[in-house]
């Protein structure tokens, strides 16, 4: 089974703190994604990475950065946390789209619920 | 830009009955994929069913089936014989052929009444 592991289920941080959310996958997937989930808005893509050290902005990258130094690990960084970044954060991984249509889906972690006070 | 709309924020159904969740999408592409994902309370999101746009036949996975209407850009999910374990948030998602990213709808929270 594909496993996508997010390091924390719950985090509470203070405004202005630097926050790291970690995600690890064990399926050697090239693609990794960070989403933000808010009620009524669904999942919105923050960043995704299609290879080590490669990244692409999603729909809402402002206030976030990412790091992918190893294939299995993708980190989301909040340089200076703000209260409007209180949310559920989901990590996902997938093989490259189009390579194998039967494996061609995204696998999700359990999520990190972040509260910024 | 592609958009996905789920117009039902919440739905409820009696156990053992059938429920249909709605999804519409907007795209100018002809080749794409559509997905339904399920997010149970406090658990990981998992794929329920997928549909390739070039296929006319509606996808089916056990009690889950879709009604794919390409011209109407509609992709509804039917759950037959609802079970308590079906209670979850359901997200409809779209991916253009060749793209890596998914576009998600707002989600529908499904409650199963015993």
PDB file of C-alpha atoms in Angstrom:
ATOM      1  CA  UNK A   1       0.000   0.000   0.000  1.00  0.00           C
ATOM      2  CA  UNK A   2       1.105   3.529  -0.730  1.00  0.00           C
ATOM      3  CA  UNK A   3       1.896   5.414   2.396  1.00  0.00           C
ATOM      4  CA  UNK A   4       1.982   9.187   2.667  1.00  0.00           C
ATOM      5  CA  UNK A   5       2.910  10.286   6.156  1.00  0.00           C
ATOM      6  CA  UNK A   6       2.542  13.775   7.548  1.00  0.00           C
ATOM      7  CA  UNK A   7       4.676  14.375  10.613  1.00  0.00           C
ATOM      8  CA  UNK A   8       2.013  16.019  12.778  1.00  0.00           C
ATOM      9  CA  UNK A   9      -1.767  15.647  13.021  1.00  0.00           C
ATOM     10  CA  UNK A  10      -2.170  18.821  15.067  1.00  0.00           C
ATOM     11  CA  UNK A  11       0.030  21.874  15.445  1.00  0.00           C
ATOM     12  CA  UNK A  12      -0.455  25.091  17.405  1.00  0.00           C
ATOM     13  CA  UNK A  13       1.862  27.977  16.584  1.00  0.00           C
ATOM     14  CA  UNK A  14       2.139  31.659  17.371  1.00  0.00           C
ATOM     15  CA  UNK A  15       1.828  34.485  14.876  1.00  0.00           C
ATOM     16  CA  UNK A  16       5.215  35.253  13.335  1.00  0.00           C
ATOM     17  CA  UNK A  17       6.714  31.821  13.987  1.00  0.00           C
ATOM     18  CA  UNK A  18       8.416  29.872  11.212  1.00  0.00           C
ATOM     19  CA  UNK A  19       6.503  26.634  10.699  1.00  0.00           C
ATOM     20  CA  UNK A  20       7.611  23.453   8.946  1.00  0.00           C
ATOM     21  CA  UNK A  21       5.126  20.817   7.786  1.00  0.00           C
ATOM     22  CA  UNK A  22       6.764  17.588   6.707  1.00  0.00           C
ATOM     23  CA  UNK A  23       5.505  14.909   4.338  1.00  0.00           C
ATOM     24  CA  UNK A  24       7.119  11.604   3.414  1.00  0.00           C
ATOM     25  CA  UNK A  25       5.991   9.055   0.828  1.00  0.00           C
ATOM     26  CA  UNK A  26       7.264   5.514   0.385  1.00  0.00           C
ATOM     27  CA  UNK A  27       6.261   4.774  -3.218  1.00  0.00           C
ATOM     28  CA  UNK A  28       9.069   6.511  -5.092  1.00  0.00           C
ATOM     29  CA  UNK A  29       6.555   8.914  -6.631  1.00  0.00           C
ATOM     30  CA  UNK A  30       7.903  11.769  -8.703  1.00  0.00           C
ATOM     31  CA  UNK A  31       5.049  14.167  -7.902  1.00  0.00           C
ATOM     32  CA  UNK A  32       4.263  15.594  -4.495  1.00  0.00           C
ATOM     33  CA  UNK A  33       1.654  18.193  -3.617  1.00  0.00           C
ATOM     34  CA  UNK A  34       0.639  20.467  -0.767  1.00  0.00           C
ATOM     35  CA  UNK A  35      -3.002  21.488  -0.452  1.00  0.00           C
ATOM     36  CA  UNK A  36      -4.916  23.639   1.930  1.00  0.00           C
ATOM     37  CA  UNK A  37      -8.430  22.518   2.897  1.00  0.00           C
ATOM     38  CA  UNK A  38     -10.976  25.049   4.172  1.00  0.00           C
ATOM     39  CA  UNK A  39     -14.743  24.588   4.670  1.00  0.00           C
ATOM     40  CA  UNK A  40     -16.694  25.636   1.601  1.00  0.00           C
ATOM     41  CA  UNK A  41     -13.542  26.072  -0.468  1.00  0.00           C
ATOM     42  CA  UNK A  42     -12.505  22.469  -0.964  1.00  0.00           C
ATOM     43  CA  UNK A  43      -8.827  21.714  -1.566  1.00  0.00           C
ATOM     44  CA  UNK A  44      -6.635  24.415  -3.026  1.00  0.00           C
ATOM     45  CA  UNK A  45      -3.168  23.693  -4.344  1.00  0.00           C
ATOM     46  CA  UNK A  46      -0.349  25.611  -2.668  1.00  0.00           C
ATOM     47  CA  UNK A  47       2.704  24.109  -4.382  1.00  0.00           C
ATOM     48  CA  UNK A  48       3.671  20.961  -6.143  1.00  0.00           C
ATOM     49  CA  UNK A  49       6.964  19.328  -7.010  1.00  0.00           C
ATOM     50  CA  UNK A  50       7.574  17.053  -9.983  1.00  0.00           C
ATOM     51  CA  UNK A  51      11.137  16.093  -9.102  1.00  0.00           C
ATOM     52  CA  UNK A  52      13.838  16.688  -6.512  1.00  0.00           C
ATOM     53  CA  UNK A  53      14.572  20.408  -6.171  1.00  0.00           C
ATOM     54  CA  UNK A  54      11.834  21.185  -8.727  1.00  0.00           C
ATOM     55  CA  UNK A  55       8.700  23.048  -7.719  1.00  0.00           C
ATOM     56  CA  UNK A  56       5.815  24.885  -9.240  1.00  0.00           C
ATOM     57  CA  UNK A  57       3.415  27.363  -7.685  1.00  0.00           C
ATOM     58  CA  UNK A  58      -0.166  26.325  -7.267  1.00  0.00           C
ATOM     59  CA  UNK A  59      -3.209  28.531  -6.873  1.00  0.00           C
ATOM     60  CA  UNK A  60      -2.420  30.047  -3.467  1.00  0.00           C
ATOM     61  CA  UNK A  61       1.387  30.143  -2.942  1.00  0.00           C
ATOM     62  CA  UNK A  62       1.526  33.502  -1.143  1.00  0.00           C
ATOM     63  CA  UNK A  63       2.976  33.189   2.350  1.00  0.00           C
ATOM     64  CA  UNK A  64       4.337  29.681   1.711  1.00  0.00           C
ATOM     65  CA  UNK A  65       7.488  28.099   0.385  1.00  0.00           C
ATOM     66  CA  UNK A  66       8.504  24.482  -0.154  1.00  0.00           C
ATOM     67  CA  UNK A  67      11.585  22.321  -0.129  1.00  0.00           C
ATOM     68  CA  UNK A  68      12.280  18.997  -1.786  1.00  0.00           C
ATOM     69  CA  UNK A  69      15.835  17.862  -1.197  1.00  0.00           C
ATOM     70  CA  UNK A  70      15.030  14.150  -1.394  1.00  0.00           C
ATOM     71  CA  UNK A  71      12.520  12.369  -3.578  1.00  0.00           C
ATOM     72  CA  UNK A  72      10.524  10.966  -0.693  1.00  0.00           C
ATOM     73  CA  UNK A  73      10.220  14.163   1.345  1.00  0.00           C
ATOM     74  CA  UNK A  74       8.363  17.390   0.619  1.00  0.00           C
ATOM     75  CA  UNK A  75       8.249  20.176   3.175  1.00  0.00           C
ATOM     76  CA  UNK A  76       5.887  23.116   3.388  1.00  0.00           C
ATOM     77  CA  UNK A  77       7.263  26.210   5.101  1.00  0.00           C
ATOM     78  CA  UNK A  78       5.358  29.119   6.550  1.00  0.00           C
ATOM     79  CA  UNK A  79       8.065  31.770   6.869  1.00  0.00           C
ATOM     80  CA  UNK A  80       6.053  33.933   9.288  1.00  0.00           C
ATOM     81  CA  UNK A  81       2.812  32.296  10.306  1.00  0.00           C
ATOM     82  CA  UNK A  82      -0.332  34.407  10.335  1.00  0.00           C
ATOM     83  CA  UNK A  83      -3.797  33.721  11.719  1.00  0.00           C
ATOM     84  CA  UNK A  84      -5.251  33.438   8.210  1.00  0.00           C
ATOM     85  CA  UNK A  85      -3.054  30.396   7.673  1.00  0.00           C
ATOM     86  CA  UNK A  86      -5.014  28.453  10.272  1.00  0.00           C
ATOM     87  CA  UNK A  87      -6.268  25.511   8.241  1.00  0.00           C
ATOM     88  CA  UNK A  88      -6.017  21.806   7.414  1.00  0.00           C
ATOM     89  CA  UNK A  89      -2.990  20.999   5.250  1.00  0.00           C
ATOM     90  CA  UNK A  90      -2.932  17.892   3.088  1.00  0.00           C
ATOM     91  CA  UNK A  91       0.042  16.347   1.366  1.00  0.00           C
ATOM     92  CA  UNK A  92      -0.311  14.030  -1.622  1.00  0.00           C
ATOM     93  CA  UNK A  93       1.923  12.101  -3.981  1.00  0.00           C
ATOM     94  CA  UNK A  94       1.483  10.516  -7.394  1.00  0.00           C
ATOM     95  CA  UNK A  95       3.451   9.014 -10.251  1.00  0.00           C
ATOM     96  CA  UNK A  96       3.781  11.227 -13.353  1.00  0.00           C
ATOM     97  CA  UNK A  97       0.419  11.666 -15.052  1.00  0.00           C
ATOM     98  CA  UNK A  98       0.023   9.613 -18.183  1.00  0.00           C
ATOM     99  CA  UNK A  99       2.691   7.069 -17.364  1.00  0.00           C
ATOM    100  CA  UNK A 100       0.352   4.354 -16.181  1.00  0.00           C
ATOM    101  CA  UNK A 101      -3.347   5.072 -16.205  1.00  0.00           C
ATOM    102  CA  UNK A 102      -4.110   2.457 -13.585  1.00  0.00           C
ATOM    103  CA  UNK A 103      -1.641   3.964 -11.076  1.00  0.00           C
ATOM    104  CA  UNK A 104      -2.345   7.495 -12.143  1.00  0.00           C
ATOM    105  CA  UNK A 105      -4.003   8.844  -9.019  1.00  0.00           C
ATOM    106  CA  UNK A 106      -3.001  10.976  -6.059  1.00  0.00           C
ATOM    107  CA  UNK A 107      -2.477   9.397  -2.643  1.00  0.00           C
ATOM    108  CA  UNK A 108      -3.073  11.547   0.401  1.00  0.00           C
ATOM    109  CA  UNK A 109      -1.695  11.849   3.899  1.00  0.00           C
ATOM    110  CA  UNK A 110      -3.960  12.130   6.935  1.00  0.00           C
ATOM    111  CA  UNK A 111      -3.543  15.892   7.134  1.00  0.00           C
ATOM    112  CA  UNK A 112      -2.095  18.408   9.598  1.00  0.00           C
ATOM    113  CA  UNK A 113      -4.518  20.715  11.337  1.00  0.00           C
ATOM    114  CA  UNK A 114      -2.613  23.921  12.007  1.00  0.00           C
ATOM    115  CA  UNK A 115      -3.828  26.613  14.374  1.00  0.00           C
ATOM    116  CA  UNK A 116      -2.009  29.950  14.397  1.00  0.00           C
ATOM    117  CA  UNK A 117      -2.780  32.039  17.473  1.00  0.00           C
TER     118      UNK A 117
ATOM    119  CA  UNK B   1      -9.154  27.997 -16.068  1.00  0.00           C
ATOM    120  CA  UNK B   2     -10.960  24.823 -15.190  1.00  0.00           C
ATOM    121  CA  UNK B   3     -13.421  24.924 -12.319  1.00  0.00           C
ATOM    122  CA  UNK B   4     -15.332  22.244 -10.439  1.00  0.00           C
ATOM    123  CA  UNK B   5     -18.587  22.977  -8.605  1.00  0.00           C
ATOM    124  CA  UNK B   6     -20.342  20.872  -5.998  1.00  0.00           C
ATOM    125  CA  UNK B   7     -23.577  22.665  -5.225  1.00  0.00           C
ATOM    126  CA  UNK B   8     -24.625  20.496  -2.268  1.00  0.00           C
ATOM    127  CA  UNK B   9     -22.604  21.370   0.842  1.00  0.00           C
ATOM    128  CA  UNK B  10     -24.426  18.686   2.847  1.00  0.00           C
ATOM    129  CA  UNK B  11     -26.530  15.642   2.074  1.00  0.00           C
ATOM    130  CA  UNK B  12     -28.097  12.993   4.244  1.00  0.00           C
ATOM    131  CA  UNK B  13     -29.587   9.603   3.486  1.00  0.00           C
ATOM    132  CA  UNK B  14     -31.114   6.713   5.373  1.00  0.00           C
ATOM    133  CA  UNK B  15     -29.007   3.613   5.718  1.00  0.00           C
ATOM    134  CA  UNK B  16     -29.610   1.147   2.842  1.00  0.00           C
ATOM    135  CA  UNK B  17     -31.048   3.835   0.573  1.00  0.00           C
ATOM    136  CA  UNK B  18     -29.530   5.428  -2.518  1.00  0.00           C
ATOM    137  CA  UNK B  19     -28.050   8.919  -2.695  1.00  0.00           C
ATOM    138  CA  UNK B  20     -26.667  10.966  -5.575  1.00  0.00           C
ATOM    139  CA  UNK B  21     -24.018  13.649  -5.176  1.00  0.00           C
ATOM    140  CA  UNK B  22     -23.774  16.294  -7.884  1.00  0.00           C
ATOM    141  CA  UNK B  23     -20.727  17.747  -9.590  1.00  0.00           C
ATOM    142  CA  UNK B  24     -20.375  20.051 -12.575  1.00  0.00           C
ATOM    143  CA  UNK B  25     -17.201  21.274 -14.170  1.00  0.00           C
ATOM    144  CA  UNK B  26     -16.098  23.802 -16.709  1.00  0.00           C
ATOM    145  CA  UNK B  27     -13.397  23.085 -19.270  1.00  0.00           C
ATOM    146  CA  UNK B  28     -12.618  23.684 -22.899  1.00  0.00           C
ATOM    147  CA  UNK B  29     -10.535  20.508 -23.080  1.00  0.00           C
ATOM    148  CA  UNK B  30     -11.756  17.322 -24.714  1.00  0.00           C
ATOM    149  CA  UNK B  31      -9.422  14.858 -22.967  1.00  0.00           C
ATOM    150  CA  UNK B  32      -9.511  14.762 -19.205  1.00  0.00           C
ATOM    151  CA  UNK B  33     -10.169  12.643 -16.148  1.00  0.00           C
ATOM    152  CA  UNK B  34     -12.754  13.018 -13.410  1.00  0.00           C
ATOM    153  CA  UNK B  35     -12.523  11.619  -9.913  1.00  0.00           C
ATOM    154  CA  UNK B  36     -14.527  11.209  -6.747  1.00  0.00           C
ATOM    155  CA  UNK B  37     -12.496  11.166  -3.552  1.00  0.00           C
ATOM    156  CA  UNK B  38     -13.817  10.264  -0.093  1.00  0.00           C
ATOM    157  CA  UNK B  39     -12.488  11.793   3.142  1.00  0.00           C
ATOM    158  CA  UNK B  40     -13.845   9.950   6.217  1.00  0.00           C
ATOM    159  CA  UNK B  41     -13.768  11.837   9.524  1.00  0.00           C
ATOM    160  CA  UNK B  42     -10.174  12.126  10.775  1.00  0.00           C
ATOM    161  CA  UNK B  43      -8.933   9.726   8.124  1.00  0.00           C
ATOM    162  CA  UNK B  44      -7.050   9.895   4.863  1.00  0.00           C
ATOM    163  CA  UNK B  45      -8.682  10.844   1.609  1.00  0.00           C
ATOM    164  CA  UNK B  46      -9.037   7.912  -0.742  1.00  0.00           C
ATOM    165  CA  UNK B  47     -10.097   7.499  -4.348  1.00  0.00           C
ATOM    166  CA  UNK B  48     -13.619   6.164  -4.827  1.00  0.00           C
ATOM    167  CA  UNK B  49     -13.982   6.121  -8.589  1.00  0.00           C
ATOM    168  CA  UNK B  50     -12.524   7.650 -11.742  1.00  0.00           C
ATOM    169  CA  UNK B  51     -13.796   8.303 -15.251  1.00  0.00           C
ATOM    170  CA  UNK B  52     -11.890   8.937 -18.454  1.00  0.00           C
ATOM    171  CA  UNK B  53     -13.631  11.526 -20.621  1.00  0.00           C
ATOM    172  CA  UNK B  54     -13.095   9.547 -23.817  1.00  0.00           C
ATOM    173  CA  UNK B  55     -15.111   6.637 -22.404  1.00  0.00           C
ATOM    174  CA  UNK B  56     -18.847   6.802 -22.909  1.00  0.00           C
ATOM    175  CA  UNK B  57     -19.527   4.001 -20.452  1.00  0.00           C
ATOM    176  CA  UNK B  58     -20.089   5.138 -16.892  1.00  0.00           C
ATOM    177  CA  UNK B  59     -17.598   3.831 -14.341  1.00  0.00           C
ATOM    178  CA  UNK B  60     -18.789   1.506 -11.582  1.00  0.00           C
ATOM    179  CA  UNK B  61     -17.076   0.264  -8.437  1.00  0.00           C
ATOM    180  CA  UNK B  62     -19.306  -2.050  -6.407  1.00  0.00           C
ATOM    181  CA  UNK B  63     -21.992   0.169  -4.801  1.00  0.00           C
ATOM    182  CA  UNK B  64     -20.540   3.333  -6.345  1.00  0.00           C
ATOM    183  CA  UNK B  65     -21.343   4.455  -9.870  1.00  0.00           C
ATOM    184  CA  UNK B  66     -21.190   7.664 -11.818  1.00  0.00           C
ATOM    185  CA  UNK B  67     -23.434   9.391 -14.302  1.00  0.00           C
ATOM    186  CA  UNK B  68     -21.062  11.117 -16.700  1.00  0.00           C
ATOM    187  CA  UNK B  69     -22.724  13.565 -19.064  1.00  0.00           C
ATOM    188  CA  UNK B  70     -19.905  15.050 -21.136  1.00  0.00           C
ATOM    189  CA  UNK B  71     -21.975  17.536 -23.112  1.00  0.00           C
ATOM    190  CA  UNK B  72     -23.579  18.850 -19.942  1.00  0.00           C
ATOM    191  CA  UNK B  73     -20.236  18.738 -18.089  1.00  0.00           C
ATOM    192  CA  UNK B  74     -21.842  16.854 -15.270  1.00  0.00           C
ATOM    193  CA  UNK B  75     -20.349  14.044 -13.191  1.00  0.00           C
ATOM    194  CA  UNK B  76     -22.594  12.778 -10.400  1.00  0.00           C
ATOM    195  CA  UNK B  77     -21.840   9.991  -7.919  1.00  0.00           C
ATOM    196  CA  UNK B  78     -24.500   7.463  -6.963  1.00  0.00           C
ATOM    197  CA  UNK B  79     -24.091   5.431  -3.806  1.00  0.00           C
ATOM    198  CA  UNK B  80     -26.427   2.456  -3.592  1.00  0.00           C
ATOM    199  CA  UNK B  81     -27.342   0.602  -0.406  1.00  0.00           C
ATOM    200  CA  UNK B  82     -25.762   3.313   1.743  1.00  0.00           C
ATOM    201  CA  UNK B  83     -23.790   2.107   4.740  1.00  0.00           C
ATOM    202  CA  UNK B  84     -22.718   3.884   7.910  1.00  0.00           C
ATOM    203  CA  UNK B  85     -19.119   3.694   6.713  1.00  0.00           C
ATOM    204  CA  UNK B  86     -20.017   5.836   3.693  1.00  0.00           C
ATOM    205  CA  UNK B  87     -20.336   8.896   5.944  1.00  0.00           C
ATOM    206  CA  UNK B  88     -17.607  11.292   4.805  1.00  0.00           C
ATOM    207  CA  UNK B  89     -16.737  14.397   2.845  1.00  0.00           C
ATOM    208  CA  UNK B  90     -16.830  13.669  -0.869  1.00  0.00           C
ATOM    209  CA  UNK B  91     -14.799  15.687  -3.312  1.00  0.00           C
ATOM    210  CA  UNK B  92     -15.169  15.787  -7.059  1.00  0.00           C
ATOM    211  CA  UNK B  93     -11.943  16.494  -8.956  1.00  0.00           C
ATOM    212  CA  UNK B  94     -10.816  17.163 -12.530  1.00  0.00           C
ATOM    213  CA  UNK B  95      -7.487  16.652 -14.244  1.00  0.00           C
ATOM    214  CA  UNK B  96      -6.685  17.644 -17.792  1.00  0.00           C
ATOM    215  CA  UNK B  97      -4.967  15.013 -19.913  1.00  0.00           C
ATOM    216  CA  UNK B  98      -1.209  15.453 -19.510  1.00  0.00           C
ATOM    217  CA  UNK B  99      -1.497  17.769 -16.507  1.00  0.00           C
ATOM    218  CA  UNK B 100      -0.171  16.768 -13.119  1.00  0.00           C
ATOM    219  CA  UNK B 101      -2.559  18.796 -10.987  1.00  0.00           C
ATOM    220  CA  UNK B 102      -6.068  18.129  -9.787  1.00  0.00           C
ATOM    221  CA  UNK B 103      -8.772  20.770  -9.500  1.00  0.00           C
ATOM    222  CA  UNK B 104     -11.180  20.051  -6.655  1.00  0.00           C
ATOM    223  CA  UNK B 105     -14.746  21.026  -5.935  1.00  0.00           C
ATOM    224  CA  UNK B 106     -15.903  22.458  -2.622  1.00  0.00           C
ATOM    225  CA  UNK B 107     -16.941  19.100  -1.193  1.00  0.00           C
ATOM    226  CA  UNK B 108     -20.206  17.535  -0.017  1.00  0.00           C
ATOM    227  CA  UNK B 109     -20.587  16.239   3.517  1.00  0.00           C
ATOM    228  CA  UNK B 110     -22.624  13.044   3.473  1.00  0.00           C
ATOM    229  CA  UNK B 111     -24.404  11.858   6.609  1.00  0.00           C
ATOM    230  CA  UNK B 112     -25.876   8.365   6.873  1.00  0.00           C
ATOM    231  CA  UNK B 113     -28.842   8.063   9.227  1.00  0.00           C
ATOM    232  CA  UNK B 114     -29.266   4.650  10.885  1.00  0.00           C
TER     233      UNK B 114
END
